[in-house]
Each structure stands twice: as C-alpha cells, then as structure tokens.
Amino acid sequence: MTATATTTKHDFEPKLVAFVCTWCTYAGADLAGTSRMQYPSNVRVVKFPCTGRIDPVFILRAFQKGADGVLVSGCHPGDCHYMAGNFHARRRFAAFRQLLDFVGVDLKRLQFSWVSAAEGGKWVEVVTELTERVREMGPMREFIDLDASEHWSAELADAELKAAYHSL
Amino acid sequence: MTQGQQTESTPLVDPACYAAATAAIRAEAVRLLEAGEVTAVVGYRAGRRAGSAMPEVATTAEAAAQLIFTPGCQNNLALFLSKAKREALPKGKVAVVVKGCDLRALAGLIGESQLKRDEVHVIGVACPGVYGAGADLAKPLAAESLARKCRECKVHLPEGTDVVAGTLPPLPDLAPLEAEELARLEAMTPQERWAFWTEQFARCIRCLACRQVCPFCFCTQCLCDRNRPQAVDTSPRPAGNTAWHIVRAMHLAGRCAGCAECERVCPMDIPLNLLNRKMAQELFELYGFETTMQPQEQGALTSYRDGDDQSFIK
Ligand code: SF4
Ligand code: SF4
Ligand code: SF4
C-alpha cells in the first residue's frame, strides 16, 4: 500500500475495514496502487469473490473487533461477474442499514460504493472521504464498551433472593 | 379507541365464538381421520392449567374429539411443518389448525419449499385473538390480556385454507400499542435507541427459546452456534447478545410472519417483535413486499429489481 500523502499527525487514526469483491473493487484498488495514487493507509482490505458473499455479519464482526468504519464495495449494477450477486447484496445491505440504524448504530461509519476495475480514482476518493469522516467522528466506542460490559444481573431486591444468594 | 362501553377489562367477545370454532375443528378433524384423508391432525388440546392450551398431534378420532380452540391457543402450529420437524409427525398427509398469523407462516414455509401445499390439509380458524404472555387465564379474554399482535391483526379471517372453523364476531377497535412503541423508538436519536436496545439485549440469557419456537428458524446448523469460524459470540454477554439479536432480525427479515411467538416465549420479556416489525415495515417501504396468507415464489431478500433503491451507495 502507498504511504499517506502528507505527514500530518492526527490525534486519532481510525481503523477502517473494506470488504471488496475481487473482480471490480479489488482490481480498482490495485489500479490505484500501481498508478501510485496516494490515499490514507487506514484501510484494511478484505477480498471476497463477490459482494453477494459479504454477509452482513462480517460488518458487525468488524465493528465488534474494533473497526471505526466499514466500507463495502463491489461491481456496478450490471457488471457483476456472477450476473446478480451485487443486486442481491444491494437489497440485503439496504435492509441491514435500516436494522443497524434502528438498533442505534451511526450509519455515517458505514459506506457502500460501486468501484469498477477502471476506477482507481474513485477508490481513492471513497477511502479518503470515509477516513476523514470517521476521523472527525472519533473512535467507535459502542461495540468496544459492549464487549467490556458484563452481563446484566438483577438487583437482589427482596430478602428471599438475598438469603439465597448469600447461602451459595 | 373504545366502542360504546368497551374498556380494557371488559370481555372482548362472546366466548361462544371459540366454542363454535372448537366444534367445527373437532368435526373436521374426526372426519379427516375416520376417512383416512390424513394421518394426523396437528391442533390444540387443553393444557394442565385451566385456560391454557398445548399443541396436540391427534392420530385417532378419539383424540381429535378432544381438540379445542380457546384464547389460550397461542402456539403457532406451522412450526411443526418445516422439513426437519415434520419427521416427528406420522408419515403421509397431515392436517394443521392455523390462525391467520400462523397461516402466514405456513404460506412462508411453502414458499421456501419446506413443504408442498398438497401435503397438508389446512384448517383455518376465524380468530378473534389470543392471550398475551403473562395474561391471567382465569379471566375472560379482554383488551388488557389480549396479545399485542392481536390488537393490530389484519388476518382474523384466514384465506385460502381448506376449511374455516368458526365465524368472526364483531371486534372493537383497539389502540395499536406496538405500532405506537415502534414510532416512539423511531423518533429517538440513534444514541437513545442504542441505550434502549443495549439494556434490552443485556438481559437476554441466550436460552434461544425465540429460535426454537420460530417456524423459520429451521436451519440444521444455526450460524450463531458455529465456532469455526465464530460469527457470533455464544456466551450470554452483552456483546454476543447484541450480535445474536441483529443476526436473528436480519435472517428473519422478509420471512417473519409476525406471529410474535418469539416475543411471547422470551423469558426475559425482550420486545423481539419490534425488530421483526421494523424490518417488515422497511421491506414494505423499500420493495412493496409483505408476507401474506398465500405462498409467494420469492421473498424480499431473495429477489431484486434493476431499479431498486441505491441512494445509499456511492
Ligand atoms: S394476530 Fe390475528 S390471527 Fe393471530 S392470534 Fe392474534 S387475532 Fe388471531
Ligand atoms: S428467548 Fe429471549 S432470553 Fe431467550 S435467547 Fe431469545 S431473546 Fe434471549
Ligand atoms: S421471528 Fe418471531 S414473529 Fe417472526 S415468524 Fe419467527 S417466531 Fe414468528
């Protein structure tokens, strides 16, 4: 991966995970690299055969394991190597976004894009924009805090419960 | 909201309508078994606690004559008709007693090729409503003891069944408590919603009763039980619970029949049906998709159109 363009030091460097399809976006990112385009090195790219293979649970897992932002990218509609993988993914991610929003996850941390093998420039643009946005937002605390929090336990409200608990 | 003198505690309907449905179910079940048209009738019989009911697989005319329909008949019996669970039933064609909401689940199972329509004889029931979780079964069914889903039910009268047992009495209009709660959550900020759901999910003990009771949770290997690789932490702690609930809602999106069984059986009173309803609502708004009482060839998330919304994609 290329080095960041400037040597500006930021207080917070977000960790981004990009789930990309191998046919379009991965090739696009590769093109950006071989063309020596500069973009933030905050992104970790994970390659899949198709956006249709990117299970929403991967996005969840990335956040739970400490990602501050997630990018999902694949072929433009009509360009899918497997014909319809990205069409199915489009519906699935539309639904998943609504679910995350309903649970209270800030959708600004999650970006979807279509980046073709020829669009090295667009890849740079998308990654740069997401990195800057997430840097502004600061670290994703929600899932980290969740991981550190313990299981709810009921108040030992009445005497009977208390006695039972203390007799253990 | 109230009609005439209807209050939250006045009996909802004349109990005679349940008695009529019971008689019709018994007559049909006895006829089917005696004629050898089916090998079993999956229905309800009285439970041990007065006013309660439990699932029954009747294989003889005597057992069929004991079937009932009461406000205690909460179970969604479509549960027993998925491929794997059907193996526990006698071989051959079976009959099943379904309420409107259960019929949506049955239609969904047919749509997902879990069974064929002609492998089952469907006895629909005209259903005024059933008790909610924790209701006092000693009192007659009233608005206060009615399941939340029944307050907003649009499928009191099943369609497309082989027979319909009973007739529907006039029903009062009731405040849509669940829709109101959903709207309340939607009006919150994401931070407030996160706080709400974190508190709810933290209580989950991962008994997985919600999964066990759902007709659509028929996978032989649940993603949430797998550990190589592990997608969802299996211990009942806030992080894994949150992942479980998000995955469950996602896997049921576009399939859930809204029978609210998952919510009813939850020992920790987690409002699971709010998640189900939210997903159903979004899929309707995005793709005009709804689960119906007729089997559909394709679900909301198993099909696509060229012009689907992609305003969220760069
Ligand atoms: S939702 Fe409708 S069909 Fe289902 S139990 Fe309630 S009243 Fe009956
Ligand atoms: S039934 Fe309730 S407590 Fe049990 S796993 Fe489901 S949500 Fe959690
Ligand atoms: S998710 Fe709940 S409401 Fe939906 S079909 Fe399953 S048990 Fe019924």
Coordinates of C-alpha atoms and ligand atoms in Angstrom, one line a residue:
Chain A
M1 CA 0.0 0.0 0.0
T2 CA 1.2 3.5 -0.7
A3 CA 2.2 5.9 2.1
T4 CA -0.1 8.7 3.1
A5 CA 0.3 11.9 1.0
T6 CA 1.1 14.2 3.8
T7 CA 3.0 13.5 7.1
T8 CA 0.3 15.4 9.1
K9 CA 0.0 13.8 12.5
H10 CA -3.5 13.2 13.7
D11 CA -4.6 12.6 17.3
F12 CA -6.7 9.8 16.1
E13 CA -6.1 7.4 13.2
P14 CA -9.3 5.4 12.5
K15 CA -9.1 1.8 11.6
L16 CA -11.2 1.0 8.6
V17 CA -12.1 -2.3 7.1
A18 CA -13.0 -2.6 3.4
F19 CA -14.9 -5.6 2.2
V20 CA -14.5 -5.7 -1.5
C21 CA -15.2 -8.0 -4.4
T22 CA -12.2 -9.4 -6.3
W23 CA -13.4 -8.6 -9.8
C24 CA -14.1 -4.9 -9.6
T25 CA -13.2 -3.0 -6.5
Y26 CA -10.1 -5.1 -5.6
A27 CA -8.9 -4.6 -9.1
G28 CA -9.7 -0.9 -8.8
A29 CA -7.8 -0.6 -5.6
D30 CA -4.9 -2.4 -7.3
L31 CA -5.0 0.1 -10.1
A32 CA -4.8 3.0 -7.6
G33 CA -1.8 1.3 -6.2
T34 CA 0.0 0.5 -9.4
S35 CA -0.8 4.1 -10.6
R36 CA 0.9 5.3 -7.4
M37 CA -2.1 7.3 -6.3
Q38 CA -1.9 8.4 -2.7
Y39 CA -4.6 7.6 -0.2
P40 CA -4.9 7.1 3.6
S41 CA -3.3 3.9 4.8
N42 CA -6.1 3.5 7.4
V43 CA -8.0 1.0 5.3
R44 CA -7.5 -2.8 5.6
V45 CA -8.8 -4.5 2.5
V46 CA -10.5 -7.9 2.7
K47 CA -11.2 -9.6 -0.6
F48 CA -14.3 -11.7 -1.5
P49 CA -15.4 -13.4 -4.7
C50 CA -18.5 -11.2 -4.9
T51 CA -20.4 -8.6 -2.8
G52 CA -23.1 -11.3 -2.7
R53 CA -20.7 -13.3 -0.5
I54 CA -20.3 -10.4 2.0
D55 CA -22.6 -11.4 4.9
P56 CA -23.9 -8.5 7.0
V57 CA -22.5 -10.4 10.0
F58 CA -19.0 -9.6 8.7
I59 CA -19.7 -5.9 9.1
L60 CA -20.9 -6.5 12.6
R61 CA -17.9 -8.6 13.4
A62 CA -15.6 -5.8 12.1
F63 CA -17.2 -3.3 14.4
Q64 CA -17.1 -5.7 17.3
K65 CA -13.4 -6.3 16.7
G66 CA -12.6 -2.6 16.8
A67 CA -13.1 -1.2 13.3
D68 CA -14.1 2.5 13.5
G69 CA -15.6 2.4 10.0
V70 CA -16.5 -0.1 7.4
L71 CA -16.6 0.1 3.6
V72 CA -18.3 -2.4 1.4
S73 CA -17.6 -2.1 -2.3
G74 CA -18.2 -4.1 -5.5
C75 CA -19.1 -4.0 -9.1
H76 CA -21.5 -1.5 -10.6
P77 CA -25.0 -2.9 -11.2
G78 CA -24.9 -4.9 -14.4
D79 CA -21.2 -5.6 -14.1
C80 CA -21.3 -8.5 -11.6
H81 CA -19.1 -11.3 -12.6
Y82 CA -21.8 -13.7 -11.3
M83 CA -24.6 -11.7 -13.0
A84 CA -26.7 -10.8 -10.0
G85 CA -24.6 -11.0 -6.8
N86 CA -24.5 -7.3 -6.4
F87 CA -28.2 -6.9 -7.0
H88 CA -28.9 -9.3 -4.1
A89 CA -26.3 -7.6 -2.0
R90 CA -27.9 -4.2 -2.7
R91 CA -31.2 -5.3 -1.2
R92 CA -29.5 -7.1 1.7
F93 CA -27.4 -4.1 2.7
A94 CA -30.3 -1.7 2.3
A95 CA -32.2 -3.8 4.8
F96 CA -29.2 -4.2 7.1
R97 CA -28.6 -0.5 7.2
Q98 CA -32.1 0.1 8.4
L99 CA -31.6 -2.5 11.1
L100 CA -28.4 -1.0 12.3
D101 CA -30.0 2.4 12.4
F102 CA -32.9 1.0 14.4
V103 CA -30.5 -0.5 16.9
G104 CA -28.7 2.8 17.2
V105 CA -25.6 2.4 15.2
D106 CA -24.5 5.7 13.4
L107 CA -24.7 4.9 9.7
K108 CA -22.0 7.5 8.9
R109 CA -19.5 4.9 9.9
L110 CA -20.7 2.5 7.2
Q111 CA -20.2 3.3 3.5
F112 CA -21.2 1.3 0.4
S113 CA -19.9 2.0 -3.0
W114 CA -19.6 0.7 -6.6
V115 CA -16.0 0.9 -7.8
S116 CA -15.1 -0.8 -11.1
A117 CA -11.7 -2.1 -12.0
A118 CA -11.0 1.0 -14.0
E119 CA -11.9 3.4 -11.2
G120 CA -8.7 3.7 -9.2
G121 CA -9.5 7.4 -8.7
K122 CA -12.9 6.7 -7.3
W123 CA -11.4 4.2 -4.9
V124 CA -9.0 6.8 -3.6
E125 CA -11.9 9.3 -3.3
V126 CA -14.2 6.9 -1.4
V127 CA -11.5 5.8 1.0
T128 CA -10.3 9.3 1.7
E129 CA -13.7 10.6 2.3
L130 CA -14.6 7.8 4.7
T131 CA -11.3 8.1 6.6
E132 CA -11.8 11.8 7.1
R133 CA -15.4 11.5 8.1
V134 CA -14.6 8.7 10.7
R135 CA -11.6 10.6 11.9
E136 CA -13.8 13.6 12.7
M137 CA -16.3 11.3 14.5
G138 CA -13.6 9.8 16.7
P139 CA -13.3 6.1 17.8
M140 CA -16.3 3.8 17.6
R141 CA -16.9 3.2 21.3
E142 CA -20.3 1.4 21.3
F143 CA -19.2 -2.1 20.5
I144 CA -16.0 -1.8 22.5
D145 CA -17.9 -0.7 25.5
L146 CA -20.4 -3.5 24.9
D147 CA -17.5 -6.0 24.8
A148 CA -16.2 -4.8 28.1
S149 CA -19.6 -4.7 29.9
E150 CA -20.7 -7.6 32.0
H151 CA -24.0 -9.4 31.9
W152 CA -27.0 -7.7 33.4
S153 CA -27.8 -9.1 36.8
A154 CA -31.0 -8.4 38.6
E155 CA -31.0 -6.4 41.8
L156 CA -31.2 -8.7 44.8
A157 CA -34.3 -6.8 45.7
D158 CA -36.0 -8.9 48.2
A159 CA -34.8 -10.7 51.4
E160 CA -35.5 -14.1 50.0
L161 CA -33.3 -13.6 46.9
K162 CA -30.6 -12.1 49.1
A163 CA -30.6 -15.0 51.5
A164 CA -30.5 -17.5 48.6
Y165 CA -27.6 -15.6 47.0
H166 CA -25.6 -15.4 50.2
S167 CA -26.1 -19.0 51.1
L168 CA -24.2 -20.0 47.9
Chain B
M1 CA -60.4 3.9 20.6
T2 CA -63.2 2.4 22.7
Q3 CA -66.6 1.4 21.3
G4 CA -69.5 2.0 23.5
Q5 CA -68.8 0.7 26.9
Q6 CA -65.7 -1.3 25.8
T7 CA -62.8 -0.8 28.2
E8 CA -59.5 -2.6 28.7
S9 CA -61.1 -5.1 31.1
T10 CA -64.5 -5.9 29.6
P11 CA -64.6 -9.3 27.8
L12 CA -63.6 -8.8 24.2
V13 CA -66.0 -11.2 22.6
D14 CA -68.7 -13.8 23.4
P15 CA -66.9 -17.0 24.4
A16 CA -69.4 -18.8 22.3
C17 CA -67.4 -18.0 19.2
Y18 CA -64.5 -20.0 20.5
A19 CA -66.9 -22.9 21.3
A20 CA -68.2 -22.8 17.8
A21 CA -64.7 -22.9 16.3
T22 CA -63.9 -25.8 18.7
A23 CA -66.9 -27.8 17.5
A24 CA -66.0 -27.1 13.8
I25 CA -62.4 -28.2 14.3
R26 CA -63.4 -31.4 16.1
A27 CA -65.9 -32.3 13.4
E28 CA -63.4 -31.7 10.6
A29 CA -60.6 -33.5 12.4
V30 CA -62.7 -36.5 13.2
R31 CA -64.0 -36.7 9.6
L32 CA -60.5 -36.4 8.2
L33 CA -59.1 -39.2 10.4
E34 CA -62.0 -41.5 10.0
A35 CA -61.9 -41.1 6.2
G36 CA -58.2 -41.7 6.3
E37 CA -57.6 -38.5 4.4
V38 CA -54.8 -37.5 6.8
T39 CA -52.6 -39.5 9.2
A40 CA -52.6 -36.8 11.9
V41 CA -54.2 -33.5 12.9
V42 CA -51.9 -31.0 14.5
G43 CA -54.1 -28.9 16.8
Y44 CA -54.6 -27.8 20.3
R45 CA -55.8 -29.5 23.4
A46 CA -56.5 -28.2 26.9
G47 CA -53.3 -27.7 28.9
R48 CA -53.0 -28.7 32.6
R49 CA -53.5 -25.1 33.8
A50 CA -57.1 -24.0 33.4
G51 CA -57.5 -21.8 30.4
S52 CA -54.2 -22.8 28.8
A53 CA -53.8 -24.9 25.7
M54 CA -51.0 -27.0 24.3
P55 CA -50.1 -28.5 20.9
E56 CA -51.5 -31.9 20.2
V57 CA -50.9 -34.3 17.3
A58 CA -54.1 -36.2 17.1
T59 CA -53.9 -39.6 15.3
T60 CA -57.2 -41.1 16.4
A61 CA -60.8 -39.9 16.2
E62 CA -61.0 -40.0 20.0
A63 CA -58.0 -37.6 20.3
A64 CA -59.4 -35.5 17.5
A65 CA -62.7 -35.1 19.5
Q66 CA -60.6 -33.5 22.3
L67 CA -59.2 -30.7 20.2
I68 CA -60.0 -27.2 21.2
F69 CA -59.8 -23.6 20.2
T70 CA -59.7 -21.0 23.0
P71 CA -57.9 -17.7 23.7
G72 CA -55.2 -19.9 25.3
C73 CA -54.3 -21.3 21.8
Q74 CA -51.2 -19.2 21.4
N75 CA -48.8 -21.6 19.7
N76 CA -48.1 -21.2 16.1
L77 CA -48.5 -24.8 14.9
A78 CA -46.9 -24.1 11.5
L79 CA -43.7 -24.6 13.5
F80 CA -44.2 -28.4 13.2
L81 CA -44.3 -28.4 9.4
S82 CA -40.8 -27.5 8.4
K83 CA -38.9 -30.4 6.8
A84 CA -36.9 -31.3 9.9
K85 CA -39.7 -31.1 12.4
R86 CA -42.2 -32.9 10.2
E87 CA -40.1 -36.0 10.6
A88 CA -41.5 -36.2 14.1
L89 CA -45.1 -36.4 12.7
P90 CA -46.7 -39.5 11.3
K91 CA -45.8 -40.1 7.6
G92 CA -48.3 -39.0 5.0
K93 CA -50.6 -36.1 4.6
V94 CA -51.3 -34.2 7.9
A95 CA -53.9 -31.6 8.8
V96 CA -53.0 -28.5 10.8
V97 CA -55.0 -25.9 12.7
V98 CA -53.9 -22.4 11.9
K99 CA -54.9 -18.9 12.9
G100 CA -54.4 -16.1 10.4
C101 CA -51.0 -15.2 11.6
D102 CA -49.9 -18.9 11.7
L103 CA -51.2 -19.2 8.1
R104 CA -48.8 -16.5 7.0
A105 CA -46.0 -18.7 8.5
L106 CA -47.3 -21.8 6.8
A107 CA -47.5 -19.9 3.5
G108 CA -43.9 -18.8 4.0
L109 CA -42.8 -22.3 4.6
I110 CA -44.5 -23.4 1.4
G111 CA -42.8 -20.5 -0.4
E112 CA -39.5 -21.7 0.9
S113 CA -40.1 -25.2 -0.3
Q114 CA -40.2 -26.7 3.2
L115 CA -43.4 -28.4 2.2
K116 CA -45.9 -28.6 -0.6
R117 CA -49.4 -27.2 -0.4
D118 CA -51.0 -30.6 -1.2
E119 CA -49.0 -32.3 1.6
V120 CA -51.1 -30.5 4.2
H121 CA -54.8 -30.1 4.9
V122 CA -55.3 -26.6 6.3
I123 CA -57.9 -26.0 8.9
G124 CA -58.1 -22.2 9.3
V125 CA -59.8 -20.7 12.4
A126 CA -61.7 -17.4 12.5
C127 CA -59.7 -16.0 15.3
P128 CA -60.8 -13.0 17.5
G129 CA -57.5 -13.1 19.3
V130 CA -55.4 -15.0 21.9
Y131 CA -54.0 -14.2 25.4
G132 CA -50.7 -12.3 25.6
A133 CA -47.7 -13.6 27.6
G134 CA -48.4 -13.5 31.3
A135 CA -52.1 -12.9 31.0
D136 CA -54.5 -14.1 33.7
L137 CA -56.1 -17.1 32.2
A138 CA -58.8 -17.3 34.8
K139 CA -60.4 -14.1 33.4
P140 CA -62.1 -14.0 30.1
L141 CA -60.1 -12.5 27.2
A142 CA -60.2 -8.7 27.4
A143 CA -58.2 -5.9 25.7
E144 CA -55.8 -5.9 28.6
S145 CA -55.0 -9.6 28.4
L146 CA -55.0 -9.7 24.6
A147 CA -51.7 -10.3 22.8
R148 CA -50.2 -7.1 21.4
K149 CA -50.1 -8.5 17.9
C150 CA -53.9 -9.2 18.0
R151 CA -54.7 -5.6 18.7
E152 CA -53.5 -4.8 15.2
C153 CA -54.3 -8.0 13.4
K154 CA -55.3 -7.8 9.8
V155 CA -55.7 -11.6 9.3
H156 CA -58.5 -12.6 11.8
L157 CA -60.1 -14.5 9.0
P158 CA -57.8 -16.9 7.2
E159 CA -58.0 -17.1 3.4
G160 CA -57.1 -20.0 1.1
T161 CA -57.5 -22.7 3.7
D162 CA -59.3 -26.0 3.0
V163 CA -61.9 -25.1 5.6
V164 CA -62.5 -22.2 8.0
A165 CA -63.7 -23.1 11.5
G166 CA -66.0 -20.7 13.3
T167 CA -67.2 -17.2 12.4
L168 CA -65.8 -13.9 13.3
P169 CA -67.7 -11.8 15.8
P170 CA -67.6 -8.0 15.6
L171 CA -64.4 -6.8 17.2
P172 CA -63.7 -3.4 18.9
D173 CA -61.0 -1.0 17.6
L174 CA -58.1 -1.1 20.0
A175 CA -55.1 1.3 20.3
P176 CA -52.2 -0.1 18.3
L177 CA -49.8 -0.3 21.2
E178 CA -47.0 -2.0 19.2
A179 CA -47.1 0.5 16.4
E180 CA -47.0 3.3 18.9
E181 CA -44.0 1.8 20.6
L182 CA -42.3 1.4 17.2
A183 CA -43.0 5.0 16.4
R184 CA -41.7 6.1 19.8
L185 CA -38.4 4.3 19.1
E186 CA -38.1 5.6 15.6
A187 CA -38.5 9.2 16.9
M188 CA -35.5 8.7 19.2
T189 CA -31.9 9.7 18.4
P190 CA -29.6 6.8 17.5
Q191 CA -27.9 7.2 20.9
E192 CA -31.2 6.8 22.7
R193 CA -32.0 3.8 20.6
W194 CA -28.6 2.3 21.3
A195 CA -29.2 2.8 25.0
F196 CA -32.7 1.2 24.8
W197 CA -31.6 -1.9 22.9
T198 CA -28.4 -2.3 24.9
E199 CA -30.5 -2.5 28.0
Q200 CA -32.9 -5.0 26.4
F201 CA -30.2 -7.2 24.9
A202 CA -28.1 -7.2 28.0
R203 CA -30.9 -9.1 29.7
C204 CA -31.0 -11.9 27.2
I205 CA -29.9 -15.2 28.7
R206 CA -29.5 -16.9 25.3
C207 CA -31.9 -19.6 26.1
L208 CA -32.7 -19.5 22.3
A209 CA -36.4 -20.2 23.0
C210 CA -37.1 -17.5 20.4
R211 CA -35.2 -19.5 17.8
Q212 CA -36.7 -22.8 18.9
V213 CA -40.3 -21.5 18.5
C214 CA -39.9 -19.7 15.2
P215 CA -41.2 -21.6 12.2
F216 CA -38.5 -20.0 10.0
C217 CA -35.5 -20.8 12.3
F218 CA -35.3 -24.3 10.7
C219 CA -31.6 -24.3 9.8
T220 CA -30.0 -27.6 10.9
Q221 CA -26.9 -25.6 11.8
C222 CA -27.5 -22.1 13.0
L223 CA -24.8 -19.6 12.1
C224 CA -25.0 -18.4 15.7
D225 CA -23.9 -21.8 17.1
R226 CA -20.9 -22.1 14.8
N227 CA -17.4 -21.7 16.2
R228 CA -15.1 -22.3 13.3
P229 CA -15.2 -19.5 12.3
Q230 CA -17.3 -18.0 15.0
A231 CA -19.6 -15.2 13.7
V232 CA -21.5 -14.6 16.9
D233 CA -20.1 -15.0 20.5
T234 CA -22.2 -17.7 22.1
S235 CA -21.9 -16.7 25.7
P236 CA -24.8 -14.7 27.1
R237 CA -23.0 -11.4 27.5
P238 CA -23.9 -8.0 26.1
A239 CA -21.6 -8.2 23.0
G240 CA -22.7 -11.6 21.8
N241 CA -26.3 -10.9 22.7
T242 CA -26.4 -7.8 20.5
A243 CA -24.8 -9.7 17.6
W244 CA -27.4 -12.5 18.1
H245 CA -30.3 -10.2 18.0
I246 CA -29.0 -8.3 15.0
V247 CA -28.4 -11.6 13.1
R248 CA -31.7 -13.0 14.1
A249 CA -33.6 -10.0 12.9
M250 CA -31.6 -10.0 9.7
H251 CA -32.2 -13.7 9.0
L252 CA -35.9 -13.3 9.6
A253 CA -36.3 -10.1 7.5
G254 CA -38.7 -10.6 4.7
R255 CA -39.7 -14.1 6.0
C256 CA -41.1 -13.4 9.5
A257 CA -44.9 -13.9 9.6
G258 CA -45.4 -11.7 12.6
C259 CA -46.8 -14.4 14.8
A260 CA -44.8 -12.9 17.7
E261 CA -44.2 -16.3 19.1
C262 CA -40.5 -15.4 19.7
E263 CA -41.6 -12.5 21.9
R264 CA -44.2 -14.5 23.7
V265 CA -41.8 -17.3 24.7
C266 CA -38.9 -14.9 25.7
P267 CA -38.5 -15.4 29.5
M268 CA -36.8 -12.0 29.7
D269 CA -39.6 -10.1 28.0
I270 CA -37.4 -8.7 25.3
P271 CA -39.6 -7.0 22.7
L272 CA -38.4 -9.0 19.7
N273 CA -41.4 -8.3 17.6
L274 CA -40.4 -4.6 17.4
L275 CA -37.3 -5.7 15.5
N276 CA -39.4 -8.0 13.3
R277 CA -41.9 -5.3 12.6
K278 CA -39.3 -2.7 11.9
M279 CA -37.8 -5.0 9.2
A280 CA -41.2 -5.8 7.7
Q281 CA -42.0 -2.1 7.6
E282 CA -38.7 -1.2 5.9
L283 CA -39.1 -4.0 3.3
F284 CA -42.6 -2.8 2.5
E285 CA -41.4 0.7 2.1
L286 CA -38.4 -0.2 0.0
Y287 CA -39.8 -3.0 -2.1
G288 CA -43.5 -3.1 -1.5
F289 CA -43.0 -6.6 0.0
E290 CA -45.3 -8.1 2.5
T291 CA -45.7 -11.6 3.9
T292 CA -49.2 -12.9 3.1
M293 CA -51.5 -15.8 3.6
Q294 CA -50.7 -17.1 0.1
P295 CA -47.4 -18.7 -0.7
Q296 CA -45.1 -16.4 -2.7
E297 CA -42.5 -17.5 -5.1
Q298 CA -39.9 -15.0 -4.0
G299 CA -39.1 -13.2 -0.8
A300 CA -38.0 -9.6 -0.4
L301 CA -34.3 -10.6 0.1
T302 CA -34.2 -13.5 -2.4
S303 CA -35.2 -11.4 -5.4
Y304 CA -34.3 -8.0 -6.9
R305 CA -35.2 -5.5 -9.5
D306 CA -33.0 -3.4 -11.7
G307 CA -34.4 -0.2 -10.3
D308 CA -34.0 -1.0 -6.6
D309 CA -33.1 2.0 -4.4
Q310 CA -29.3 2.6 -4.3
S311 CA -29.3 6.1 -3.0
F312 CA -27.1 4.9 -0.1
I313 CA -24.4 3.6 -2.4
K314 CA -21.7 5.9 -3.7
Ligands
SF4_1 S1 -52.7 -12.0 15.3 FE1 -54.8 -12.2 14.5 S2 -54.9 -14.3 13.8 FE2 -53.1 -14.2 15.0 S3 -53.8 -14.8 17.1 FE3 -54.0 -12.6 17.0 S4 -56.1 -12.2 16.3 FE4 -55.6 -14.4 15.9
SF4_2 S1 -36.0 -16.1 24.1 FE1 -35.4 -14.1 25.0 S2 -33.8 -14.6 26.5 FE2 -34.0 -16.4 25.2 S3 -32.4 -16.1 23.6 FE3 -34.4 -15.3 22.8 S4 -34.3 -13.1 23.3 FE4 -32.7 -14.1 24.6
SF4_3 S1 -39.4 -14.2 14.0 FE1 -41.0 -14.4 15.7 S2 -42.8 -13.4 14.9 FE2 -41.4 -13.8 13.1 S3 -42.1 -15.8 12.4 FE3 -40.4 -16.2 13.8 S4 -41.5 -16.5 15.8 FE4 -43.0 -15.6 14.4

